[in-house]
Each structure stands twice: as structure tokens, then as C-alpha cells.
């Protein structure tokens, strides 16, 4: 078969293996087990499929920026796919493959195909990739080499690239330049701050990278906050975390602190006093934070993968592409929502989850939500859930978010989220049993208002003796909760409030080992939780979570605002 558009090589290399193709994007963090190479996202069509040695084809990645670290670890342990083929632009996994090649001499081919060629190759059982062609069962697709267009670098950029500011900065600038070239950027942009996501111990590869950069003398040159990490840094030994996990997880955090990062340890950096303002160019990783920063704060940041976040913090420069540019902040899909009367707080993560499914590859403008007057916490929940199902770095909510006016391009297409779809999504996220042993609050990290609402809902009542209730929150929020007396009220009800960790990084024994089913008000954790924890997860409102905390049960039912 001939006449197909050529494949564009993003990262060169040779590979052959079975073709595994899917029409749905996949997050490697929370979606692929680095210990086995198998897909663990229970909501994905490839659930249970081993990816090792495959030619993995999908439109793009989605979800967590930490996917780059998972891919790097898979490559370094020999459990990774043999090649990646996308049909749309993709950064997270591409960056992991770039680091594998650039710093560890382990190349992984990455290519991009036009839709017709992608569909043709997806039907093949096996494929062989070379520098010039892809061969598969009578199908030959030519391959064009990676983009080599020269970046318009400043004298300062060239000085860093030439090693005048040390080997770590030179390495960082090489990685940034390579990513900018594959993104089609013509130059770089100054950023005022960074948020580092690579401090989560997704795999040994994260530690190898960070300690190698630290040993090279890396120091951040712009303010850099840190995401939640994988242990309670001050208490992990007392909590019974085995040293085989706790020690490297703590060492990873320590490496970033040595490089000058601020040990904020929160996945909600928009709650900090350092949150950026409207129009401010920053470099954040962590998917929910990126979407909130762009959408709600009106700041500007690409969804930077792990490792690239540090490189940008070392140089203060990021590829001038994507949503740093006005033209790429426009909505290409308009989503109309049938707003149910009397919807409670569970509506916002549910609608974010569905909006991501409705716009998996593009920025949407969501209409019909303004009459509900969402709070900052409602929008936080919406953005976090949206990031689990969409690769887009932002969204607009008509009448709510700052750039929503005139946000849609003239030829934007249309979609609708109906009450039937809300009902179906609710059912899909509530397949667990009625009996609950754990209530999980704070994914992303809880705000002070959320902690206050939980304390008021519990109203001094003690949790059920067989139910653990855990809230994860940042240090600043916990300190404010202590000053206001909220922390004491929560503790009197038997609620444990943990710093440093977030639900996507908690592991046993901090995650109670006897748990069979979890209750959460987070659409993000309802999606990732089954794969990450191996437990059934139920989703609902804060009131549902309180009911589970007090009684140990949440009967399977639709909320009153759904048919």
C-alpha cells in the first residue's frame, strides 16, 4: 500500500514488534505499572494489556506530567514499548524518550502519523521501524527526519548551550532546545517561576535523573515550588514505610531541595502566596495545576513534563509554543451542558471528567455552567478531573473563567453533555461495594475552605471505628487550619491530615492495608485510584464522604439532582 503521507520522525531509532493500537489517549502515570509494563487504568480499553516490546499507537498521551518518568523507567528496565507512534502533538512521553536517549543512551523511536496512515498502520499485527520507512504487512510508509529548524536563540541562550554556566545548565538547554524543535517553536520565552512535578517517586528513574543533575551542580535560577512527594518527609519512618521505598523517595525530594527548589510539597500550588497573576508566563508541571493556572488564574504555562520542569527552572527559559501564544489558547470545541437543578459539589468533578472525554485533544469552551456560580474549589475539582481524560492544558467556562469571552475559534465544533451522560459517568465511577473502609479527601490537595467544610459537616462526630478518614493538604493550608482551630476539630473526629503526600502518591502502609473500598469526592482519584491502589473506589459529594466516615456505608444510588 502506498500513497500515504509520510511519518514524521520525532526521535529517531529502529524497532520492531507487535502493534498495539488504541483510539484513546493514555496516562502512563496511574495508567501503566512500571514494575510490569501492563496497563492498569481500569477505565481504558487497553486495561490489562502488556506494552513491553510493542509498537504502541495512540492519538496522544493524557493525564499526569509524571508519565515521562514512568516511561523513562520502563525504558531503562527493558519493560517499555519498542516505539511510540502518535497522530497528534505529544510532549510528556516524548520528553521521557528524549531523556532516555540524551542522558542514558537508550533511544526509543517516537513518530507522528497523519490520520489516514495512522489508521492503516493500526490495522497491522506487527511493524518494523527504520530511519527511512515503516514496514508492516505489505504497508510501506516513508519516514521524514526530525525537524532541524534553527531556534532563534538569544546570546544568553547560546552561552548556556555552550556550557558557559556549567554542564547541568548546558544539558538542560540541550533538552529544552530539542523539545522546542519538535514542538515547532521558533524561540524560547522567559518564565518567572516553575512548579516541579518530577519530585514524585514514580520510579527509580526519577531519582537517577535528579541526583545526576544535582551532582552536575544544577541550581534553579527562578523561584521553583515543589509538587507533593511520595512520603511524609518528616514522619515516614515512624509510619512504617519500608526503607526500600521511603529512603529513595526522601532522597528524591532532598535532591530537588539541594538544587534550590522550595519544599512546598503541594499539588495545589495555586493555593500558595506565590500563585501567578493574569498573563504571567510560568513553567508548571502537574496536570491539575497547569489547567487551573491557565483556565482560572489566566496565567500562561504549557503542560510541561517531568524533567523538562527542572530544565526550565535551571535556565528560566521555556519553548515559546502552545498556550504561551494567544492563538493556541482558543477553544476549538464548544460543549453545552444540561445543568441539573440543585446540583451539589459532586457535579463539578463529574462535569470535568465528561468535558475531558468530550474534548480529549483540544481546548473546550463549556457553556451553561455560569448560573451555578462555581467557587474556586468547584473549579479546582473540575480542572483536576478534566486533566484525567483530556490532554488539553486548559479550558474555558463561559461567564466564569477570565478568557472565556470570545474564546472559541469561528469554526469550533460542538458537543453536548446530557443528563444521561452524567448518569452513565456516575455509574462508571461507582462500581464499588456499599461498605467503605477509607475516605480519601484532598486530590488535589485540600484548600482551607475544604478543610473547614469537612469539619463543619462532621460537627464533632466521631468517624466509624472501621473507617479511616485521611485528608492530604499542603503545609500552608495545614498551618492555617491549625491557627483557625479547624485542624483540632478534624482530629477530634478522628480525621488524619497528612502533609507532603497526595492521593496519587500514597502507598501502604500509610494507605491503610486493610482497605477494600475507598470513598472519595475527587473525580481525579476516582479515575486513578483503582489502578494505583488496587481497590474499588466510590465517588460522591462531600456529604457522601461524611456519611461513609460516620457509618461505613454509602448505598449505591443516584444523587437527587440526577434522574
Short mmCIF file of N, CA, C and O in Angstrom, two decimals, residues 444-552:
data_model
loop_
_atom_site.label_atom_id
_atom_site.label_comp_id
_atom_site.label_asym_id
_atom_site.label_seq_id
_atom_site.Cartn_x
_atom_site.Cartn_y
_atom_site.Cartn_z
N UNK A 444 -6.97 17.14 44.04
CA UNK A 444 -5.71 17.71 44.53
C UNK A 444 -5.82 18.14 46.00
O UNK A 444 -6.89 18.12 46.59
N UNK A 445 -4.66 18.56 46.55
CA UNK A 445 -4.59 18.96 47.95
C UNK A 445 -5.73 19.88 48.35
O UNK A 445 -6.09 20.81 47.64
N UNK A 446 -6.29 19.60 49.53
CA UNK A 446 -7.44 20.34 50.02
C UNK A 446 -7.08 21.79 50.32
O UNK A 446 -5.98 22.10 50.78
N UNK A 447 -8.03 22.68 50.07
CA UNK A 447 -7.90 24.08 50.45
C UNK A 447 -8.36 24.26 51.89
O UNK A 447 -8.95 23.36 52.50
N UNK A 448 -8.11 25.43 52.43
CA UNK A 448 -8.59 25.73 53.78
C UNK A 448 -10.11 25.67 53.82
O UNK A 448 -10.70 25.15 54.78
N UNK A 449 -10.77 26.18 52.78
CA UNK A 449 -12.23 26.15 52.74
C UNK A 449 -12.75 24.72 52.73
O UNK A 449 -13.77 24.40 53.36
N UNK A 450 -12.07 23.82 52.03
CA UNK A 450 -12.49 22.42 52.00
C UNK A 450 -12.29 21.76 53.36
O UNK A 450 -13.14 20.97 53.80
N UNK A 451 -11.19 22.07 54.04
CA UNK A 451 -10.98 21.54 55.39
C UNK A 451 -12.05 22.05 56.34
O UNK A 451 -12.58 21.30 57.17
N UNK A 452 -12.38 23.33 56.21
CA UNK A 452 -13.42 23.92 57.06
C UNK A 452 -14.77 23.25 56.81
O UNK A 452 -15.51 22.93 57.75
N UNK A 453 -15.10 23.03 55.53
CA UNK A 453 -16.38 22.40 55.19
C UNK A 453 -16.47 20.99 55.75
O UNK A 453 -17.54 20.57 56.23
N UNK A 454 -15.37 20.24 55.71
CA UNK A 454 -15.38 18.89 56.26
C UNK A 454 -15.58 18.92 57.78
O UNK A 454 -16.37 18.14 58.32
N UNK A 455 -14.87 19.84 58.44
CA UNK A 455 -15.01 19.94 59.90
C UNK A 455 -16.45 20.31 60.28
O UNK A 455 -17.02 19.76 61.25
N UNK A 456 -17.06 21.23 59.54
CA UNK A 456 -18.43 21.63 59.84
C UNK A 456 -19.41 20.50 59.57
O UNK A 456 -20.39 20.31 60.31
N UNK A 457 -19.16 19.72 58.49
CA UNK A 457 -20.07 18.62 58.18
C UNK A 457 -19.99 17.51 59.22
O UNK A 457 -21.00 16.88 59.58
N UNK A 458 -18.79 17.25 59.74
CA UNK A 458 -18.64 16.23 60.78
C UNK A 458 -19.21 16.72 62.11
O UNK A 458 -19.73 15.93 62.90
N UNK A 459 -19.07 18.03 62.35
CA UNK A 459 -19.69 18.67 63.53
C UNK A 459 -19.33 17.95 64.83
O UNK A 459 -20.19 17.70 65.68
N UNK A 460 -18.07 17.56 64.95
CA UNK A 460 -17.61 16.94 66.19
C UNK A 460 -17.91 15.47 66.32
O UNK A 460 -17.48 14.83 67.30
N UNK A 461 -18.65 14.90 65.40
CA UNK A 461 -18.99 13.48 65.49
C UNK A 461 -17.77 12.61 65.15
O UNK A 461 -16.98 12.95 64.28
N UNK A 462 -17.64 11.49 65.81
CA UNK A 462 -16.50 10.59 65.59
C UNK A 462 -16.75 9.72 64.36
O UNK A 462 -17.87 9.28 64.10
N UNK A 463 -15.69 9.47 63.64
CA UNK A 463 -15.78 8.56 62.49
C UNK A 463 -16.09 7.15 62.99
O UNK A 463 -15.86 6.81 64.15
N UNK A 464 -16.62 6.33 62.10
CA UNK A 464 -16.87 4.91 62.38
C UNK A 464 -15.53 4.25 62.71
O UNK A 464 -14.52 4.51 62.05
N UNK A 465 -15.49 3.38 63.71
CA UNK A 465 -14.20 2.79 64.11
C UNK A 465 -13.51 1.97 63.03
O UNK A 465 -12.28 1.77 63.09
N UNK A 466 -14.26 1.50 62.04
CA UNK A 466 -13.66 0.69 60.98
C UNK A 466 -13.34 1.49 59.72
O UNK A 466 -12.97 0.92 58.69
N UNK A 467 -13.50 2.81 59.79
CA UNK A 467 -13.27 3.67 58.63
C UNK A 467 -12.15 4.65 58.94
O UNK A 467 -12.23 5.40 59.92
N UNK A 468 -11.12 4.66 58.11
CA UNK A 468 -10.07 5.68 58.20
C UNK A 468 -10.48 6.87 57.33
O UNK A 468 -11.02 6.68 56.23
N UNK A 469 -10.27 8.07 57.83
CA UNK A 469 -10.55 9.28 57.07
C UNK A 469 -9.24 10.07 56.98
O UNK A 469 -8.68 10.49 58.00
N UNK A 470 -8.75 10.23 55.75
CA UNK A 470 -7.46 10.90 55.54
C UNK A 470 -7.64 12.06 54.58
O UNK A 470 -8.23 11.91 53.50
N UNK A 471 -7.13 13.22 54.99
CA UNK A 471 -7.10 14.42 54.16
C UNK A 471 -5.64 14.72 53.83
O UNK A 471 -4.79 14.72 54.73
N UNK A 472 -5.34 14.97 52.58
CA UNK A 472 -4.00 15.43 52.22
C UNK A 472 -4.08 16.92 51.87
O UNK A 472 -5.01 17.37 51.20
N UNK A 473 -3.09 17.68 52.36
CA UNK A 473 -3.10 19.12 52.16
C UNK A 473 -1.67 19.65 52.24
O UNK A 473 -0.77 18.99 52.79
N UNK A 474 -1.46 20.84 51.71
CA UNK A 474 -0.15 21.47 51.76
C UNK A 474 0.15 22.05 53.14
O UNK A 474 -0.74 22.30 53.95
N UNK A 475 1.44 22.29 53.40
CA UNK A 475 1.85 22.80 54.70
C UNK A 475 1.19 24.13 55.04
O UNK A 475 0.80 24.36 56.19
N UNK A 476 1.07 25.02 54.06
CA UNK A 476 0.48 26.33 54.34
C UNK A 476 -0.98 26.20 54.73
O UNK A 476 -1.46 26.90 55.64
N UNK A 477 -1.71 25.33 54.07
CA UNK A 477 -3.12 25.11 54.42
C UNK A 477 -3.23 24.47 55.79
O UNK A 477 -4.08 24.87 56.62
N UNK A 478 -2.37 23.50 56.08
CA UNK A 478 -2.42 22.85 57.40
C UNK A 478 -2.12 23.86 58.50
O UNK A 478 -2.76 23.87 59.56
N UNK A 479 -1.14 24.73 58.27
CA UNK A 479 -0.80 25.75 59.28
C UNK A 479 -1.97 26.70 59.50
O UNK A 479 -2.29 27.06 60.65
N UNK A 480 -2.64 27.10 58.43
CA UNK A 480 -3.81 27.98 58.57
C UNK A 480 -4.94 27.26 59.28
O UNK A 480 -5.65 27.86 60.11
N UNK A 481 -5.13 25.98 58.98
CA UNK A 481 -6.18 25.20 59.64
C UNK A 481 -5.88 25.06 61.13
O UNK A 481 -6.80 25.07 61.96
N UNK A 482 -4.62 24.95 61.48
CA UNK A 482 -4.24 24.87 62.90
C UNK A 482 -4.55 26.19 63.61
O UNK A 482 -5.12 26.19 64.72
N UNK A 483 -4.19 27.31 62.98
CA UNK A 483 -4.44 28.61 63.60
C UNK A 483 -5.94 28.87 63.80
O UNK A 483 -6.34 29.49 64.79
N UNK A 484 -6.75 28.39 62.87
CA UNK A 484 -8.19 28.65 62.93
C UNK A 484 -8.94 27.64 63.80
O UNK A 484 -10.14 27.78 64.04
N UNK A 485 -8.24 26.62 64.30
CA UNK A 485 -8.88 25.59 65.11
C UNK A 485 -9.53 24.48 64.30
O UNK A 485 -10.09 23.54 64.87
N UNK A 486 -9.43 24.57 62.98
CA UNK A 486 -10.04 23.54 62.11
C UNK A 486 -9.33 22.22 62.27
O UNK A 486 -9.96 21.14 62.32
N UNK A 487 -8.00 22.25 62.35
CA UNK A 487 -7.22 21.01 62.44
C UNK A 487 -7.61 20.25 63.70
O UNK A 487 -7.81 19.02 63.66
N UNK A 488 -7.74 20.95 64.82
CA UNK A 488 -8.12 20.29 66.07
C UNK A 488 -9.52 19.66 65.95
O UNK A 488 -9.76 18.55 66.44
N UNK A 489 -10.43 20.36 65.30
CA UNK A 489 -11.79 19.84 65.14
C UNK A 489 -11.77 18.56 64.30
O UNK A 489 -12.48 17.58 64.61
N UNK A 490 -10.99 18.56 63.24
CA UNK A 490 -10.89 17.37 62.39
C UNK A 490 -10.28 16.21 63.17
O UNK A 490 -10.77 15.06 63.11
N UNK A 491 -9.23 16.48 63.90
CA UNK A 491 -8.56 15.42 64.66
C UNK A 491 -9.48 14.86 65.75
O UNK A 491 -9.45 13.66 66.03
N UNK A 492 -10.30 15.70 66.35
CA UNK A 492 -11.26 15.22 67.35
C UNK A 492 -12.27 14.25 66.74
O UNK A 492 -12.79 13.37 67.44
N UNK A 493 -12.55 14.42 65.46
CA UNK A 493 -13.47 13.49 64.77
C UNK A 493 -12.75 12.26 64.23
O UNK A 493 -13.38 11.42 63.58
N UNK A 494 -11.46 12.17 64.49
CA UNK A 494 -10.70 11.00 64.03
C UNK A 494 -10.15 11.12 62.63
O UNK A 494 -9.75 10.12 62.02
N UNK A 495 -10.09 12.36 62.11
CA UNK A 495 -9.57 12.59 60.76
C UNK A 495 -8.05 12.79 60.83
O UNK A 495 -7.56 13.54 61.67
N UNK A 496 -7.34 12.11 59.96
CA UNK A 496 -5.88 12.28 59.85
C UNK A 496 -5.60 13.26 58.71
O UNK A 496 -6.11 13.08 57.60
N UNK A 497 -4.82 14.29 58.97
CA UNK A 497 -4.45 15.27 57.95
C UNK A 497 -2.96 15.12 57.67
O UNK A 497 -2.13 15.31 58.57
N UNK A 498 -2.62 14.77 56.44
CA UNK A 498 -1.24 14.46 56.08
C UNK A 498 -0.65 15.55 55.18
O UNK A 498 -1.28 15.96 54.21
N UNK A 499 0.58 15.97 55.46
CA UNK A 499 1.29 16.86 54.54
C UNK A 499 2.11 16.05 53.54
O UNK A 499 2.23 14.82 53.66
N UNK A 500 2.67 16.74 52.58
CA UNK A 500 3.68 16.21 51.65
C UNK A 500 3.11 15.24 50.61
O UNK A 500 3.39 15.36 49.41
N UNK A 501 2.32 14.27 51.05
CA UNK A 501 1.74 13.28 50.16
C UNK A 501 0.50 13.81 49.45
O UNK A 501 -0.16 14.73 49.93
N UNK A 502 0.16 13.20 48.33
CA UNK A 502 -1.18 13.36 47.77
C UNK A 502 -1.70 11.96 47.43
O UNK A 502 -0.95 10.99 47.46
N UNK A 503 -2.98 11.88 47.10
CA UNK A 503 -3.58 10.55 46.93
C UNK A 503 -2.99 9.76 45.78
O UNK A 503 -2.99 8.53 45.81
N UNK A 504 -2.46 10.45 44.79
CA UNK A 504 -1.86 9.72 43.67
C UNK A 504 -0.46 9.22 44.00
O UNK A 504 0.18 8.59 43.16
N UNK A 505 0.04 9.53 45.21
CA UNK A 505 1.38 9.04 45.57
C UNK A 505 1.40 8.28 46.89
O UNK A 505 2.45 7.80 47.31
N UNK A 506 0.27 8.15 47.57
CA UNK A 506 0.23 7.41 48.84
C UNK A 506 0.35 5.91 48.57
O UNK A 506 -0.30 5.37 47.69
N UNK A 507 1.18 5.27 49.36
CA UNK A 507 1.32 3.82 49.26
C UNK A 507 1.21 3.21 50.65
O UNK A 507 1.22 3.91 51.67
N UNK A 508 1.08 1.90 50.72
CA UNK A 508 1.00 1.21 52.01
C UNK A 508 2.33 1.36 52.76
O UNK A 508 3.38 1.44 52.13
N UNK A 509 2.31 1.42 54.08
CA UNK A 509 1.15 1.24 54.98
C UNK A 509 0.43 2.53 55.32
O UNK A 509 -0.53 2.49 56.10
N UNK A 510 0.88 3.71 54.78
CA UNK A 510 0.13 4.94 55.04
C UNK A 510 -1.27 4.82 54.45
O UNK A 510 -2.25 5.23 55.06
N UNK A 511 -1.36 4.26 53.26
CA UNK A 511 -2.66 3.83 52.72
C UNK A 511 -3.05 2.59 53.51
O UNK A 511 -2.35 1.57 53.45
N UNK A 512 -4.13 2.63 54.29
CA UNK A 512 -4.45 1.51 55.18
C UNK A 512 -4.57 0.18 54.45
O UNK A 512 -5.36 0.04 53.51
N UNK A 513 -3.78 -0.78 54.88
CA UNK A 513 -3.67 -2.05 54.15
C UNK A 513 -4.95 -2.87 54.17
O UNK A 513 -5.20 -3.66 53.28
N UNK A 514 -5.78 -2.67 55.21
CA UNK A 514 -7.00 -3.49 55.31
C UNK A 514 -8.12 -2.97 54.41
O UNK A 514 -9.20 -3.58 54.35
N UNK A 515 -7.88 -1.87 53.73
CA UNK A 515 -8.93 -1.26 52.91
C UNK A 515 -9.33 -2.15 51.74
O UNK A 515 -8.47 -2.67 51.02
N UNK A 516 -10.62 -2.29 51.56
CA UNK A 516 -11.14 -2.99 50.38
C UNK A 516 -11.82 -2.02 49.43
O UNK A 516 -11.82 -2.24 48.22
N UNK A 517 -12.40 -0.94 49.96
CA UNK A 517 -13.09 0.03 49.11
C UNK A 517 -12.87 1.44 49.68
O UNK A 517 -12.84 1.65 50.90
N UNK A 518 -12.73 2.39 48.76
CA UNK A 518 -12.42 3.77 49.11
C UNK A 518 -13.58 4.66 48.67
O UNK A 518 -14.17 4.45 47.60
N UNK A 519 -13.89 5.67 49.48
CA UNK A 519 -14.85 6.70 49.11
C UNK A 519 -14.11 8.00 48.91
O UNK A 519 -13.27 8.37 49.74
N UNK A 520 -14.37 8.73 47.82
CA UNK A 520 -13.69 9.99 47.55
C UNK A 520 -14.65 10.97 46.89
O UNK A 520 -15.60 10.56 46.22
N UNK A 521 -14.38 12.26 47.08
CA UNK A 521 -15.13 13.29 46.35
C UNK A 521 -14.31 13.84 45.19
O UNK A 521 -14.68 14.85 44.60
N UNK A 522 -13.22 13.17 44.85
CA UNK A 522 -12.33 13.61 43.78
C UNK A 522 -12.57 12.81 42.50
O UNK A 522 -12.41 11.58 42.50
N UNK A 523 -12.91 13.52 41.42
CA UNK A 523 -13.02 12.83 40.15
C UNK A 523 -11.69 12.30 39.68
O UNK A 523 -11.60 11.25 39.04
N UNK A 524 -10.62 13.03 40.00
CA UNK A 524 -9.27 12.59 39.62
C UNK A 524 -8.92 11.27 40.29
O UNK A 524 -8.49 10.32 39.63
N UNK A 525 -9.13 11.19 41.60
CA UNK A 525 -8.76 9.95 42.29
C UNK A 525 -9.76 8.83 42.00
O UNK A 525 -9.38 7.66 42.00
N UNK A 526 -11.01 9.17 41.74
CA UNK A 526 -11.95 8.13 41.34
C UNK A 526 -11.50 7.44 40.07
O UNK A 526 -11.73 6.24 39.87
N UNK A 527 -10.82 8.20 39.20
CA UNK A 527 -10.32 7.63 37.95
C UNK A 527 -9.05 6.82 38.19
O UNK A 527 -8.93 5.69 37.75
N UNK A 528 -8.07 7.44 38.85
CA UNK A 528 -6.76 6.80 39.01
C UNK A 528 -6.72 5.78 40.15
O UNK A 528 -5.90 4.85 40.14
N UNK A 529 -7.56 5.96 41.17
CA UNK A 529 -7.46 5.17 42.38
C UNK A 529 -7.48 3.66 42.19
O UNK A 529 -6.65 2.96 42.78
N UNK A 530 -8.40 3.11 41.39
CA UNK A 530 -8.40 1.65 41.24
C UNK A 530 -7.09 1.09 40.72
O UNK A 530 -6.60 0.06 41.21
N UNK A 531 -6.49 1.77 39.73
CA UNK A 531 -5.22 1.29 39.20
C UNK A 531 -4.07 1.47 40.15
O UNK A 531 -3.19 0.60 40.26
N UNK A 532 -4.05 2.60 40.86
CA UNK A 532 -2.93 2.89 41.77
C UNK A 532 -2.99 2.08 43.05
O UNK A 532 -1.96 1.66 43.58
N UNK A 533 -4.19 1.89 43.58
CA UNK A 533 -4.31 1.25 44.89
C UNK A 533 -4.70 -0.23 44.82
O UNK A 533 -4.51 -0.96 45.80
N UNK A 534 -5.28 -0.64 43.69
CA UNK A 534 -5.78 -2.00 43.60
C UNK A 534 -7.09 -2.21 44.34
O UNK A 534 -7.51 -3.34 44.53
N UNK A 535 -7.74 -1.10 44.77
CA UNK A 535 -9.01 -1.19 45.48
C UNK A 535 -10.14 -0.62 44.66
O UNK A 535 -9.92 0.20 43.76
N UNK A 536 -11.35 -1.03 45.01
CA UNK A 536 -12.53 -0.42 44.41
C UNK A 536 -12.67 0.99 44.96
O UNK A 536 -12.33 1.27 46.12
N UNK A 537 -13.17 1.89 44.13
CA UNK A 537 -13.33 3.29 44.53
C UNK A 537 -14.75 3.73 44.24
O UNK A 537 -15.29 3.48 43.16
N UNK A 538 -15.35 4.40 45.24
CA UNK A 538 -16.66 5.01 45.08
C UNK A 538 -16.48 6.52 45.02
O UNK A 538 -15.61 7.09 45.67
N UNK A 539 -17.33 7.19 44.27
CA UNK A 539 -17.25 8.64 44.09
C UNK A 539 -18.56 9.29 44.53
O UNK A 539 -19.64 8.74 44.31
N UNK A 540 -18.44 10.48 45.15
CA UNK A 540 -19.65 11.20 45.53
C UNK A 540 -19.33 12.57 46.06
O UNK A 540 -18.21 13.07 45.93
N UNK A 541 -20.29 13.18 46.70
CA UNK A 541 -20.16 14.52 47.25
C UNK A 541 -19.43 14.48 48.59
O UNK A 541 -19.19 13.40 49.16
N UNK A 542 -19.13 15.65 49.13
CA UNK A 542 -18.56 15.71 50.47
C UNK A 542 -19.53 15.12 51.47
O UNK A 542 -19.12 14.41 52.41
N UNK A 543 -20.82 15.37 51.30
CA UNK A 543 -21.82 14.80 52.21
C UNK A 543 -21.80 13.27 52.16
O UNK A 543 -21.94 12.60 53.19
N UNK A 544 -21.60 12.70 50.96
CA UNK A 544 -21.49 11.25 50.84
C UNK A 544 -20.25 10.74 51.58
O UNK A 544 -20.28 9.68 52.22
N UNK A 545 -19.17 11.49 51.47
CA UNK A 545 -17.93 11.10 52.16
C UNK A 545 -18.12 11.13 53.66
O UNK A 545 -17.64 10.24 54.39
N UNK A 546 -18.81 12.15 54.16
CA UNK A 546 -19.08 12.24 55.59
C UNK A 546 -19.97 11.07 56.04
O UNK A 546 -19.74 10.47 57.09
N UNK A 547 -20.98 10.75 55.24
CA UNK A 547 -21.85 9.61 55.57
C UNK A 547 -21.04 8.32 55.66
O UNK A 547 -21.25 7.50 56.57
N UNK A 548 -20.12 8.14 54.73
CA UNK A 548 -19.26 6.94 54.76
C UNK A 548 -18.37 6.94 55.99
O UNK A 548 -18.15 5.89 56.61
N UNK A 549 -17.85 8.13 56.34
CA UNK A 549 -16.98 8.23 57.51
C UNK A 549 -17.71 7.86 58.79
O UNK A 549 -17.14 7.24 59.70
N UNK A 550 -18.98 8.24 58.89
CA UNK A 550 -19.75 8.02 60.12
C UNK A 550 -20.39 6.65 60.21
O UNK A 550 -20.57 6.12 61.31
N UNK A 551 -20.71 6.06 59.06
CA UNK A 551 -21.48 4.80 59.07
C UNK A 551 -20.75 3.62 58.46
O UNK A 551 -21.15 2.47 58.68
N UNK A 552 -19.70 3.88 57.66
CA UNK A 552 -19.01 2.79 56.99
C UNK A 552 -19.72 2.30 55.75
O UNK A 552 -19.33 1.28 55.17
#
